Amino acid sequence: MITMEDIIREGHPTLRMVAKELTLPISEEEKQLGKDMLQFLKNSQDPEIAEKYNLRAGVGLAAPQLDISKRLVAVHIPGIEEGIDEPIISAVMVNPKIISHSVQSACLTEGEGCLSVDREVPGYVPRHSRITLTYFDLEGELHKTRLKNYPAIVIQHEIDHINGIMFYDHINKEHPFKIDDDVKVIS
Ligand code: NI
């Protein structure tokens, strides 16, 4: 299983590389990697397993964070409303691509965090508030999905990872909490 020791941290050159597209059909090894990445996220959100293995909770993970420079990401976003067990989105995405996005921008009121960054970096991270995304699943089937707000922000954070971009690259250096008036701040 994947643990925090497998995750590389900021400063590692792989986090700054543009990752390579996977060739379809993907290999068995790549398929297993995708499954392991999703399982890591589920484990990290399970209080007992997370404590036992010292996992920091995460909702997204990209292969470059495991020092594997490939365009493969996993996301697992639990439902926010109480009593709803269904995750909002839970998927392994091969070669994900944002094909269109809103003009409207949004950022999270709490800022962002990253499993590859062992420190708090305060500041707003402006992103597109809505995106249309295509990706292949592990079986090679093409998906097209529209996402908004939090899930859209998580996906953009992960797609940044496969392009060598860190979330704090988007933060205004002089005024971390300064954003344009038309950027929606969401919680
Ligand atoms: Ni990250």
Short mmCIF file of C-alpha atoms and ligand atoms in Angstrom, two decimals:
data_model
loop_
_atom_site.label_atom_id
_atom_site.label_comp_id
_atom_site.label_asym_id
_atom_site.label_seq_id
_atom_site.Cartn_x
_atom_site.Cartn_y
_atom_site.Cartn_z
CA MET A 1 0.00 0.00 0.00
CA ILE A 2 1.00 3.61 -0.56
CA THR A 3 2.04 5.53 2.58
CA MET A 4 3.38 9.02 3.24
CA GLU A 5 6.91 7.69 2.70
CA ASP A 6 6.11 7.11 -0.96
CA ILE A 7 5.11 10.72 -1.47
CA ILE A 8 7.83 13.13 -2.57
CA ARG A 9 7.86 16.64 -1.16
CA GLU A 10 8.33 20.12 -2.56
CA GLY A 11 11.82 20.70 -3.83
CA HIS A 12 11.91 17.33 -5.60
CA PRO A 13 12.49 17.94 -9.32
CA THR A 14 9.79 15.47 -10.46
CA LEU A 15 7.14 17.81 -9.03
CA ARG A 16 8.28 20.44 -11.52
CA MET A 17 8.23 18.26 -14.63
CA VAL A 18 5.49 18.11 -17.25
CA ALA A 19 4.37 14.48 -16.95
CA LYS A 20 4.03 12.15 -19.94
CA GLU A 21 0.73 10.95 -21.35
CA LEU A 22 -0.06 7.28 -20.82
CA THR A 23 -0.36 5.09 -23.90
CA LEU A 24 -3.70 3.31 -24.19
CA PRO A 25 -4.40 0.62 -23.28
CA ILE A 26 -2.46 1.25 -20.10
CA SER A 27 -0.29 -1.51 -18.67
CA GLU A 28 -1.30 -3.76 -15.79
CA GLU A 29 1.30 -2.00 -13.69
CA GLU A 30 -0.23 1.40 -14.42
CA LYS A 31 -3.70 0.04 -13.69
CA GLN A 32 -2.51 -1.22 -10.32
CA LEU A 33 -0.86 2.10 -9.59
CA GLY A 34 -4.14 3.90 -10.25
CA LYS A 35 -6.02 1.56 -7.93
CA ASP A 36 -3.37 1.97 -5.22
CA MET A 37 -3.58 5.75 -5.51
CA LEU A 38 -7.34 5.73 -5.03
CA GLN A 39 -7.01 3.28 -2.14
CA PHE A 40 -4.48 5.59 -0.50
CA LEU A 41 -7.02 8.44 -0.56
CA LYS A 42 -9.74 6.22 0.92
CA ASN A 43 -7.32 5.00 3.61
CA SER A 44 -6.23 8.54 4.39
CA GLN A 45 -9.86 9.52 5.02
CA ASP A 46 -10.52 6.55 7.30
CA PRO A 47 -9.67 7.73 10.84
CA GLU A 48 -8.53 4.30 12.08
CA ILE A 49 -6.39 3.39 9.08
CA ALA A 50 -5.00 6.91 8.86
CA GLU A 51 -3.90 6.84 12.47
CA LYS A 52 -2.42 3.37 12.22
CA TYR A 53 -0.30 4.24 9.17
CA ASN A 54 0.18 7.92 9.91
CA LEU A 55 -1.57 9.11 6.78
CA ARG A 56 -2.45 12.72 6.21
CA ALA A 57 -5.97 13.04 4.82
CA GLY A 58 -6.10 13.88 1.14
CA VAL A 59 -8.78 14.14 -1.53
CA GLY A 60 -6.46 13.97 -4.52
CA LEU A 61 -3.16 12.45 -5.55
CA ALA A 62 -1.20 12.67 -8.80
CA ALA A 63 1.37 10.12 -9.98
CA PRO A 64 4.24 12.68 -10.04
CA GLN A 65 3.80 12.92 -6.25
CA LEU A 66 4.97 9.31 -6.16
CA ASP A 67 7.94 10.24 -8.34
CA ILE A 68 6.22 8.75 -11.38
CA SER A 69 6.04 11.35 -14.12
CA LYS A 70 2.83 10.18 -15.81
CA ARG A 71 -0.52 11.87 -16.42
CA LEU A 72 -2.46 9.80 -13.92
CA VAL A 73 -4.48 11.23 -11.02
CA ALA A 74 -6.87 9.92 -8.38
CA VAL A 75 -9.57 11.89 -6.59
CA HIS A 76 -11.87 10.84 -3.80
CA ILE A 77 -14.12 13.56 -2.45
CA PRO A 78 -16.51 12.44 0.24
CA GLY A 79 -20.08 13.74 0.39
CA ILE A 80 -20.33 16.79 2.60
CA GLU A 81 -23.91 16.43 3.76
CA GLU A 82 -24.44 14.23 6.76
CA GLY A 83 -25.97 10.86 6.13
CA ILE A 84 -24.80 10.79 2.55
CA ASP A 85 -22.23 8.07 2.05
CA GLU A 86 -21.86 8.47 -1.70
CA PRO A 87 -18.69 10.34 -2.57
CA ILE A 88 -19.18 13.41 -4.73
CA ILE A 89 -16.56 12.04 -7.04
CA SER A 90 -14.26 9.04 -6.76
CA ALA A 91 -12.18 8.24 -9.80
CA VAL A 92 -8.82 7.38 -11.28
CA MET A 93 -8.21 9.54 -14.32
CA VAL A 94 -5.86 8.67 -17.15
CA ASN A 95 -4.71 11.63 -19.28
CA PRO A 96 -7.25 14.07 -17.78
CA LYS A 97 -7.78 17.23 -19.79
CA ILE A 98 -9.78 20.39 -19.17
CA ILE A 99 -11.51 21.05 -22.48
CA SER A 100 -13.39 24.18 -21.40
CA HIS A 101 -13.91 26.33 -18.35
CA SER A 102 -15.94 29.21 -16.99
CA VAL A 103 -14.79 32.81 -17.14
CA GLN A 104 -15.83 32.98 -13.48
CA SER A 105 -13.01 32.21 -11.04
CA ALA A 106 -13.30 30.75 -7.56
CA CYS A 107 -11.03 30.00 -4.64
CA LEU A 108 -11.37 28.25 -1.32
CA THR A 109 -11.74 30.42 1.76
CA GLU A 110 -9.25 28.18 3.61
CA GLY A 111 -6.69 28.24 0.81
CA GLU A 112 -5.22 24.91 -0.34
CA GLY A 113 -2.98 22.21 1.04
CA CYS A 114 -0.98 19.44 -0.58
CA LEU A 115 0.37 16.07 0.52
CA SER A 116 3.70 17.11 -0.98
CA VAL A 117 3.85 20.31 1.08
CA ASP A 118 4.55 19.89 4.80
CA ARG A 119 3.69 23.43 5.77
CA GLU A 120 0.77 25.78 5.70
CA VAL A 121 0.88 28.20 2.82
CA PRO A 122 -1.77 30.84 3.45
CA GLY A 123 -3.43 32.63 0.58
CA TYR A 124 -6.16 32.45 -1.99
CA VAL A 125 -5.57 30.17 -4.97
CA PRO A 126 -7.76 31.47 -7.81
CA ARG A 127 -9.01 28.81 -10.21
CA HIS A 128 -11.83 28.31 -12.73
CA SER A 129 -15.11 27.89 -10.93
CA ARG A 130 -16.47 25.42 -13.53
CA ILE A 131 -14.65 23.03 -15.81
CA THR A 132 -15.47 20.44 -18.42
CA LEU A 133 -13.08 17.55 -18.19
CA THR A 134 -12.29 14.51 -20.28
CA TYR A 135 -10.33 11.52 -19.08
CA PHE A 136 -9.98 7.79 -19.60
CA ASP A 137 -10.73 5.35 -16.82
CA LEU A 138 -8.52 2.34 -16.06
CA GLU A 139 -10.45 0.24 -18.58
CA GLY A 140 -9.79 2.76 -21.32
CA GLU A 141 -13.28 4.19 -21.48
CA LEU A 142 -13.55 7.91 -22.25
CA HIS A 143 -15.48 10.10 -19.81
CA LYS A 144 -16.64 13.69 -20.12
CA THR A 145 -17.68 15.41 -16.89
CA ARG A 146 -18.70 18.89 -15.82
CA LEU A 147 -17.66 19.95 -12.35
CA LYS A 148 -18.05 23.11 -10.33
CA ASN A 149 -16.74 24.64 -7.11
CA TYR A 150 -14.85 22.36 -4.73
CA PRO A 151 -14.54 19.26 -6.95
CA ALA A 152 -13.51 21.47 -9.87
CA ILE A 153 -10.83 23.08 -7.70
CA VAL A 154 -9.49 19.70 -6.53
CA ILE A 155 -9.20 18.49 -10.13
CA GLN A 156 -7.39 21.67 -11.18
CA HIS A 157 -4.94 21.19 -8.28
CA GLU A 158 -4.23 17.62 -9.46
CA ILE A 159 -3.94 18.57 -13.13
CA ASP A 160 -1.47 21.24 -12.07
CA HIS A 161 0.66 18.45 -10.56
CA ILE A 162 0.95 16.68 -13.91
CA ASN A 163 2.03 19.99 -15.43
CA GLY A 164 4.71 20.68 -12.81
CA ILE A 165 2.73 23.42 -11.07
CA MET A 166 2.31 23.79 -7.29
CA PHE A 167 -0.77 25.43 -5.75
CA TYR A 168 1.26 28.25 -4.20
CA ASP A 169 2.45 29.33 -7.64
CA HIS A 170 -1.03 30.89 -8.00
CA ILE A 171 -0.93 32.86 -4.74
CA ASN A 172 -0.27 36.59 -4.93
CA LYS A 173 3.21 36.88 -3.39
CA GLU A 174 2.86 40.38 -1.93
CA HIS A 175 -0.79 40.14 -0.91
CA PRO A 176 -1.74 36.47 -0.44
CA PHE A 177 -5.38 37.25 0.29
CA LYS A 178 -5.83 39.83 -2.42
CA ILE A 179 -7.97 38.69 -5.33
CA ASP A 180 -9.97 40.34 -8.06
CA ASP A 181 -13.51 41.42 -7.16
CA ASP A 182 -15.04 38.91 -9.54
CA VAL A 183 -13.42 35.87 -7.89
CA LYS A 184 -15.92 33.89 -5.86
CA VAL A 185 -14.66 32.75 -2.45
CA ILE A 186 -16.21 29.41 -1.50
CA SER A 187 -16.01 27.27 1.60
NI NI B 1 -1.09 18.53 -4.20
#
